[in-house]
C-alpha positions as a LaTeX table, in Angstrom:
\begin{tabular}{lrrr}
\hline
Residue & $x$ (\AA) & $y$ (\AA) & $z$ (\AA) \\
\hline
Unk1 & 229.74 & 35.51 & 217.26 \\
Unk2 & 231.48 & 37.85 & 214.90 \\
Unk3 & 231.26 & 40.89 & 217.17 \\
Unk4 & 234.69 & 40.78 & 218.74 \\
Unk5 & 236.00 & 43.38 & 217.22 \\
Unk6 & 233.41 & 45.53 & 219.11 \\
Unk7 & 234.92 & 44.91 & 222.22 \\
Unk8 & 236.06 & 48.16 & 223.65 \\
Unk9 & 233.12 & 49.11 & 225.39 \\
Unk10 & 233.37 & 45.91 & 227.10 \\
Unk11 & 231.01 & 46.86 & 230.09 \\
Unk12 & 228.28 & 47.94 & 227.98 \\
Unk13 & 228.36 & 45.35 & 225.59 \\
Unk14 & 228.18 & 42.72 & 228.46 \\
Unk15 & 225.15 & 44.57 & 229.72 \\
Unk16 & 223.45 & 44.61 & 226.70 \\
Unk17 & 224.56 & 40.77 & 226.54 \\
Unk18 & 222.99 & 39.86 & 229.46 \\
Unk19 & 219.73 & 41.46 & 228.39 \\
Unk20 & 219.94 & 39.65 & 225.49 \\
Unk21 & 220.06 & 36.34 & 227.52 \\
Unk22 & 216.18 & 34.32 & 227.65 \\
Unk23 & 216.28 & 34.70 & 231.41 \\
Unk24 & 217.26 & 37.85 & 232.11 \\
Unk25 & 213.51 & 39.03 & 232.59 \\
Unk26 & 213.28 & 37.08 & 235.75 \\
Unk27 & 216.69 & 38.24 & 237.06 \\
Unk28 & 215.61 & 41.89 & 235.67 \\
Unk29 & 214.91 & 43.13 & 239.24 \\
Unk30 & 217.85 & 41.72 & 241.60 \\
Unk31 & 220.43 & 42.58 & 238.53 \\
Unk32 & 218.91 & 46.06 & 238.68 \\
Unk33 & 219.05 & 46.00 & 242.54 \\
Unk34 & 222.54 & 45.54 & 242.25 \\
Unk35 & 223.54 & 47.57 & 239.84 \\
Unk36 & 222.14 & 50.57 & 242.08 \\
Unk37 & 223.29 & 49.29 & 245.26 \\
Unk38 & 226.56 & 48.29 & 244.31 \\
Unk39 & 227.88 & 49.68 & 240.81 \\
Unk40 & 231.16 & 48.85 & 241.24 \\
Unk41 & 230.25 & 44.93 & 241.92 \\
Unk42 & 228.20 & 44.90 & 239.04 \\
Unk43 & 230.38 & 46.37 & 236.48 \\
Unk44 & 233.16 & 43.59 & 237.99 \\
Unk45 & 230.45 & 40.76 & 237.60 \\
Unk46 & 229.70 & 42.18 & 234.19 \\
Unk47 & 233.82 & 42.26 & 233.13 \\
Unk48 & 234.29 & 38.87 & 234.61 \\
Unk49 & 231.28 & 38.01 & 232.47 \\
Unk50 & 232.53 & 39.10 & 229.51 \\
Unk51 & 236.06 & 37.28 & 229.88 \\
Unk52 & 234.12 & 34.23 & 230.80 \\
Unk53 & 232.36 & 35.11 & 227.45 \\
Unk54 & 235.20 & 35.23 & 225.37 \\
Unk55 & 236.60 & 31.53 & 225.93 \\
Unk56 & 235.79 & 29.32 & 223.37 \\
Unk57 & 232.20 & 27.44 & 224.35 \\
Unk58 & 232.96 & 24.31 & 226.08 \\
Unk59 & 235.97 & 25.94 & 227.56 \\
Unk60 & 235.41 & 28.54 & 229.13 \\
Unk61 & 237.80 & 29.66 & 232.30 \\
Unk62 & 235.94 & 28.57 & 234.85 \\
Unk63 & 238.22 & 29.44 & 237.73 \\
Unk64 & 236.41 & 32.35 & 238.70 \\
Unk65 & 233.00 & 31.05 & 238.66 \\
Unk66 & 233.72 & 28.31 & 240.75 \\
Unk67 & 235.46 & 30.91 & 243.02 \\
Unk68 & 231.94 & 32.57 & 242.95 \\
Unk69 & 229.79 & 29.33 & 243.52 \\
Unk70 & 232.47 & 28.31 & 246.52 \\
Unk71 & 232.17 & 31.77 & 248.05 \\
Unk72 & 228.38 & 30.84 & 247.50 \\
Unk73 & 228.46 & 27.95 & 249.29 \\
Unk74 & 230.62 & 29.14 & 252.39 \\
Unk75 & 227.73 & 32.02 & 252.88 \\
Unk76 & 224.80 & 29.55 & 252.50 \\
Unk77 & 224.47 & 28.37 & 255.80 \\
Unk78 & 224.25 & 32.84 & 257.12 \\
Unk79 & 222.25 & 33.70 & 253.96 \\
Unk80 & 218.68 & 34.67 & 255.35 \\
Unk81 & 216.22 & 31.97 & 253.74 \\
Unk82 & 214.59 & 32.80 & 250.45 \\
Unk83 & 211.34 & 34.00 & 250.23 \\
Unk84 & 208.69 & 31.27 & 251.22 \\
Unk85 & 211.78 & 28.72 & 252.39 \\
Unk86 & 211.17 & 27.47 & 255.76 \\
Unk87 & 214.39 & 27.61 & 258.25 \\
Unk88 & 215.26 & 24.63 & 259.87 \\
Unk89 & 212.47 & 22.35 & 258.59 \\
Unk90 & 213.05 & 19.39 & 260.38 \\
Unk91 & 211.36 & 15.74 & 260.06 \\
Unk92 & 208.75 & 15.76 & 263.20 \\
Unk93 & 207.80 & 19.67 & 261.87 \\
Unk94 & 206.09 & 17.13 & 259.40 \\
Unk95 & 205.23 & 14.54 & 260.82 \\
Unk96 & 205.63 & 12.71 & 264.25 \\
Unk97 & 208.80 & 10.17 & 264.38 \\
Unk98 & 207.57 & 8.02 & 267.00 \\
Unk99 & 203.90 & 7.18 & 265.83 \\
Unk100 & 205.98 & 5.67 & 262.74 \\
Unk101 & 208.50 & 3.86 & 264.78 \\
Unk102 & 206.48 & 0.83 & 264.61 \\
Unk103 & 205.56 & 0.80 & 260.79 \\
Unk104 & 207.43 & $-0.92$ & 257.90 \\
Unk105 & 209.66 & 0.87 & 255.40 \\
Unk106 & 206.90 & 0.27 & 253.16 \\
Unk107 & 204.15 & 1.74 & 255.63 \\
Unk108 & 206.31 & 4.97 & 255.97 \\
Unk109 & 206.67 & 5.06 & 252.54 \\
Unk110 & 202.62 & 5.06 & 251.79 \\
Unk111 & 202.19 & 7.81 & 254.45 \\
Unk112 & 204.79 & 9.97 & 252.87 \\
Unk113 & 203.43 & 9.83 & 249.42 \\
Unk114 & 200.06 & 10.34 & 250.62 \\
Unk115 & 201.24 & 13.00 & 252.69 \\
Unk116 & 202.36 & 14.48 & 249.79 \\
Unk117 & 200.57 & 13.83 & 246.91 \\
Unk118 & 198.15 & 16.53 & 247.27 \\
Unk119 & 200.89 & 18.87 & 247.92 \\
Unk120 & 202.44 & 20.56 & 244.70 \\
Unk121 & 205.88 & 19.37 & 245.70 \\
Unk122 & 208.95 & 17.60 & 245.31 \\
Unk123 & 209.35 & 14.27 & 247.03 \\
Unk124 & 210.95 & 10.72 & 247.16 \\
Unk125 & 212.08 & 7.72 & 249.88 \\
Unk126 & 215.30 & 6.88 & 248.58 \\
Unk127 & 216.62 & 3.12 & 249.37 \\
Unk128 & 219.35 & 3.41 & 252.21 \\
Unk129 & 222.10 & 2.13 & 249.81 \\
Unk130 & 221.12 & 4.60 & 246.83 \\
Unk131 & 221.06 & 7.49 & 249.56 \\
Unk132 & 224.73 & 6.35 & 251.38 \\
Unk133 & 226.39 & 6.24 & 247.75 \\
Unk134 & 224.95 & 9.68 & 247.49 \\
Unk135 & 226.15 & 10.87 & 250.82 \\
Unk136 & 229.57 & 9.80 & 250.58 \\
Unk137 & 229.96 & 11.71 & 246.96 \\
Unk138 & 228.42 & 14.78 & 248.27 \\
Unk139 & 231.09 & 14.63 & 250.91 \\
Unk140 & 233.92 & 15.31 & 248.23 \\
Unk141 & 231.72 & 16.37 & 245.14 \\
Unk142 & 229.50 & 19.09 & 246.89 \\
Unk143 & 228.37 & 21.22 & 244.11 \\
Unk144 & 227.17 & 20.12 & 240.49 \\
Unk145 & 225.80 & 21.20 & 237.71 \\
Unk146 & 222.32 & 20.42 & 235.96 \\
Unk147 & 220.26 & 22.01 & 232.77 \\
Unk148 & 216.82 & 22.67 & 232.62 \\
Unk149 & 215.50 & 21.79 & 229.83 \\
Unk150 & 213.14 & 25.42 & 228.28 \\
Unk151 & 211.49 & 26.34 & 225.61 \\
Unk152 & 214.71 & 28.63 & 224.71 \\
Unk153 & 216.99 & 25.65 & 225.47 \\
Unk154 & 218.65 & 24.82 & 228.56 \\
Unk155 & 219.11 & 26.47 & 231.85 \\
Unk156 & 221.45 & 25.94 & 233.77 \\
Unk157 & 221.44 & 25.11 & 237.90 \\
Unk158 & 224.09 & 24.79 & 240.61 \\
Unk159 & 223.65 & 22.63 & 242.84 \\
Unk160 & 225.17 & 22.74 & 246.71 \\
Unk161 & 225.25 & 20.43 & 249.16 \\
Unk162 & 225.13 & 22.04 & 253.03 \\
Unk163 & 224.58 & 19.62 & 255.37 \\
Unk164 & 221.84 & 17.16 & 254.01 \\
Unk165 & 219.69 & 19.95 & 252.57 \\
Unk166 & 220.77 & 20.42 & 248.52 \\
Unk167 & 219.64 & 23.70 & 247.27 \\
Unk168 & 220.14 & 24.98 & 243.98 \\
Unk169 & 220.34 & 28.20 & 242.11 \\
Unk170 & 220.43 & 29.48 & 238.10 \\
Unk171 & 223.52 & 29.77 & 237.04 \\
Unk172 & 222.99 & 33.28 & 235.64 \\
Unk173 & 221.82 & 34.87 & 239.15 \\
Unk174 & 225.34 & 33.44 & 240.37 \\
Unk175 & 227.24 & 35.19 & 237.38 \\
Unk176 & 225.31 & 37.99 & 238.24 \\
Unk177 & 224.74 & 38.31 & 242.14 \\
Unk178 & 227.54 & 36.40 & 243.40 \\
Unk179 & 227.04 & 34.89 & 246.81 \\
Unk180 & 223.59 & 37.17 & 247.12 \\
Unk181 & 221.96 & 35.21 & 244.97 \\
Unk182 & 219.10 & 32.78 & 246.01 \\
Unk183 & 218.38 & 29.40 & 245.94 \\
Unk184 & 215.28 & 28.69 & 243.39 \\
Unk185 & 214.88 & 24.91 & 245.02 \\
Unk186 & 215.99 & 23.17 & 248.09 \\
Unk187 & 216.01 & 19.30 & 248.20 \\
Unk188 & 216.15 & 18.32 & 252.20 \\
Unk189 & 216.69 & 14.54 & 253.05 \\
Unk190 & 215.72 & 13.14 & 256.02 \\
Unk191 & 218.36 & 10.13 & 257.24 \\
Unk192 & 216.36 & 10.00 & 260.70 \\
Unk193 & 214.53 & 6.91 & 259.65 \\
Unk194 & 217.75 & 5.02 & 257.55 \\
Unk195 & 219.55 & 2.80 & 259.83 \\
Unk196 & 216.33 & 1.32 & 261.47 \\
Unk197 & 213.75 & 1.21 & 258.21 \\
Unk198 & 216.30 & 1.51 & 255.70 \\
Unk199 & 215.03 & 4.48 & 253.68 \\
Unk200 & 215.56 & 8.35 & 253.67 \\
Unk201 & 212.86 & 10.86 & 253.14 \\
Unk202 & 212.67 & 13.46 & 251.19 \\
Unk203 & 210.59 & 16.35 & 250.09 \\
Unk204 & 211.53 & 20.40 & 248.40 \\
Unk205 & 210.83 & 23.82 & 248.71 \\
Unk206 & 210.93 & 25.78 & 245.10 \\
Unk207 & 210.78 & 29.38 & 244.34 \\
Unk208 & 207.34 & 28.97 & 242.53 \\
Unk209 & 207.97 & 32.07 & 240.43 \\
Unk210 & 211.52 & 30.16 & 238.77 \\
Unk211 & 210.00 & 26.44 & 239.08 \\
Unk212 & 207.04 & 24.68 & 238.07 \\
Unk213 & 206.93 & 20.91 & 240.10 \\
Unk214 & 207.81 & 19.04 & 236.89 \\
Unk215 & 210.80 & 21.37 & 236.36 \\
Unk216 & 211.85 & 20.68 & 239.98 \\
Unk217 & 211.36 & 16.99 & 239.68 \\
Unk218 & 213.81 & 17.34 & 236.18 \\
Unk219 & 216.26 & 19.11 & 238.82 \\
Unk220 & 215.66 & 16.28 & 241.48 \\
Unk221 & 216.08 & 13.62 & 239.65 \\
Unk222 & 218.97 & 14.58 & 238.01 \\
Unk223 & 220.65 & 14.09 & 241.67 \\
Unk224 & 220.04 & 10.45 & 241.55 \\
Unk225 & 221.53 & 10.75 & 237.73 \\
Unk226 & 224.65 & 11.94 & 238.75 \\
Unk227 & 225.61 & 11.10 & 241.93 \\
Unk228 & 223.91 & 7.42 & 242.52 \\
Unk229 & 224.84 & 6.20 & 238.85 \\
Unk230 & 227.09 & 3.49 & 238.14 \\
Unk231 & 228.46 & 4.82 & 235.36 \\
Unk232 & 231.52 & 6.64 & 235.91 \\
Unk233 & 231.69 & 8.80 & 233.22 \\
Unk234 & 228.37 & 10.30 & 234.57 \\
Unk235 & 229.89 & 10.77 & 238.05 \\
Unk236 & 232.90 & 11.92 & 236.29 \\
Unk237 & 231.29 & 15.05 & 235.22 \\
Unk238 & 230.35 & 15.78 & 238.99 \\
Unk239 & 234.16 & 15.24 & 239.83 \\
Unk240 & 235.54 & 17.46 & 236.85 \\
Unk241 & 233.43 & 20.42 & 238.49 \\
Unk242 & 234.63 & 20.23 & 241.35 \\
Unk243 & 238.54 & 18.80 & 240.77 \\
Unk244 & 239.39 & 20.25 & 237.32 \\
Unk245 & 236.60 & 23.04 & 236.63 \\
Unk246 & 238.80 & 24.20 & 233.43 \\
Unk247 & 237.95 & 20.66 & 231.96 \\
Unk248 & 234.60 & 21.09 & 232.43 \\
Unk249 & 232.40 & 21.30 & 229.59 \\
Unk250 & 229.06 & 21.90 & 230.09 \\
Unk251 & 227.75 & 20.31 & 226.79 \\
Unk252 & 228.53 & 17.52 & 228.39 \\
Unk253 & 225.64 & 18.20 & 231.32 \\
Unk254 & 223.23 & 18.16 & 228.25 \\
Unk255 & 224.44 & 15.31 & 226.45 \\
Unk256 & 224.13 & 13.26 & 230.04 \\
Unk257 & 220.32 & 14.64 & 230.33 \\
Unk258 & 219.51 & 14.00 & 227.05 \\
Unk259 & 220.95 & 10.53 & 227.07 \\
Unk260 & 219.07 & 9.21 & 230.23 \\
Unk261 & 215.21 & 10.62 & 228.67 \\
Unk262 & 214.66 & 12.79 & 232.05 \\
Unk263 & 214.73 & 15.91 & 229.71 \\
Unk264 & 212.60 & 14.25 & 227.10 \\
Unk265 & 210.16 & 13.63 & 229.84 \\
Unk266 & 210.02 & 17.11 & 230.47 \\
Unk267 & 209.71 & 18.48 & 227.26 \\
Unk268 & 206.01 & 16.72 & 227.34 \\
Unk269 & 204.21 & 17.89 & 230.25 \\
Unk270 & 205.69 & 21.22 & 229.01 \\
Unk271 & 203.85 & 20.37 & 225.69 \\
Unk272 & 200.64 & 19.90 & 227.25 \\
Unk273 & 200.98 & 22.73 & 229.36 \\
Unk274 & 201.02 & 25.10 & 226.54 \\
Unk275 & 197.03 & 23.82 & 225.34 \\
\hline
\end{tabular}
């Protein structure tokens, strides 16, 4: 990182900079779109970019980019739904709440997996007391961070709570389209069934062109990681984010993923994919 000096042209550098980032292929088109549609935003995404560039790593100013996941978040719930996202997807558009009324937890639970094992999807029953301490952390924590573990190292995802449906987006499509930008994977829980079987279901929608299933079970689980762990220092990160985002370092997302193996995990099925 010796090119400061070369920092007049400060807009053009940051565009070639974001071409030089491993994802900017797949953002090639929308950061394009923008850039036509809307020159002045983009040149004021690409400035705050390069400030946000600038900070030492670890500390960067992250006041504005939490200003630009928040604005995210209050347009989430008027955004039109992603490409091949269902709206409203509610529990009996899958399956039929009564004719289960009268099965165990445990009976539920074997219909849902079954129900969803041959689907190439995202899904879980999370124990009642996992899923409240959950809940009640969303409530005041409701957007984290998580990394993606790639073959060019880590990606990062936001993740935002609205409601009980989580949905997350790249990082990089926030820096760069602001509260336009998409959400790649959206986690919806089910609490329907909690107080009388004491479980929550839940299943995803993923952009297939961003997410494999493995990579959106890496994302998934690292809900549970953060939010339903008993460490605090883990939960910790989750409040930094969203208390003191200038303390937040996200090294310390990586070090948390590489710590509890879900990234390791990852790394092989992406190693047998590539045979």
């Amino acid at each position: 990182g010796g090119a400061d000096g070369s920092r007049a042209g400060a807009g053009a550098g940051a565009g070639a900079e974001l071409e030089a980032n491993p994802f900017y292929d797949r953002y090639r088109d929308k950061i394009q779109q923008l850039r036509r549609s809307d020159p002045a935003a983009f040149e004021f995404r690409l400035e705050k970019r390069s400030e946000f560039r600038k900070q030492p790593v670890g500390h960067s100013r992250q006041g504005d980019f939490i200003r630009c996941v928040e604005e995210k978040t209050d347009t989430l719930g008027k955004q039109p739904v992603s490409r091949g996202f269902t709206k409203d997807k509610t529990l009996s558009s899958i399956f039929n709440i009564e004719m289960v009324k009268d099965k165990t937890a445990e009976e539920i639970k074997q219909i849902w997996q079954q129900y969803f094992a041959a689907k190439d999807t995202v899904y879980a029953v999370i124990p009642q007391e996992k899923f409240d301490l959950i809940w009640n952390r969303a409530q005041s924590c409701p957007t984290f961070l998580c990394a993606l573990p790639r073959r060019e190292g880590y990606e990062f995802f936001v993740g935002q709570w609205t409601g009980t449906e989580l949905h997350f987006t790249a990082l990089i499509n926030i820096q760069t389209r602001g509260d336009a930008a998409a959400s790649q994977l959206i986690l919806y829980h089910y609490p329907e069934l909690k107080e009388e079987k004491g479980i929550v279901l839940m299943t995803a929608e993923r952009d297939s062109t961003f997410l494999n299933v493995a990579e959106a079970q890496c994302i998934a689980n690292q809900v549970q990681l953060f939010y339903a762990t008993d460490r605090k220092e883990t939960y910790g990160l989750v409040e930094t984010f969203n208390f003191r985002p200038n303390e937040f370092k996200y090294m310390s997302v990586i070090a948390e993923l590489e710590q509890s193996g879900l990234g390791a995990e990852l790394k092989c099925v992406q190693n047998q994919d590539k045979t």
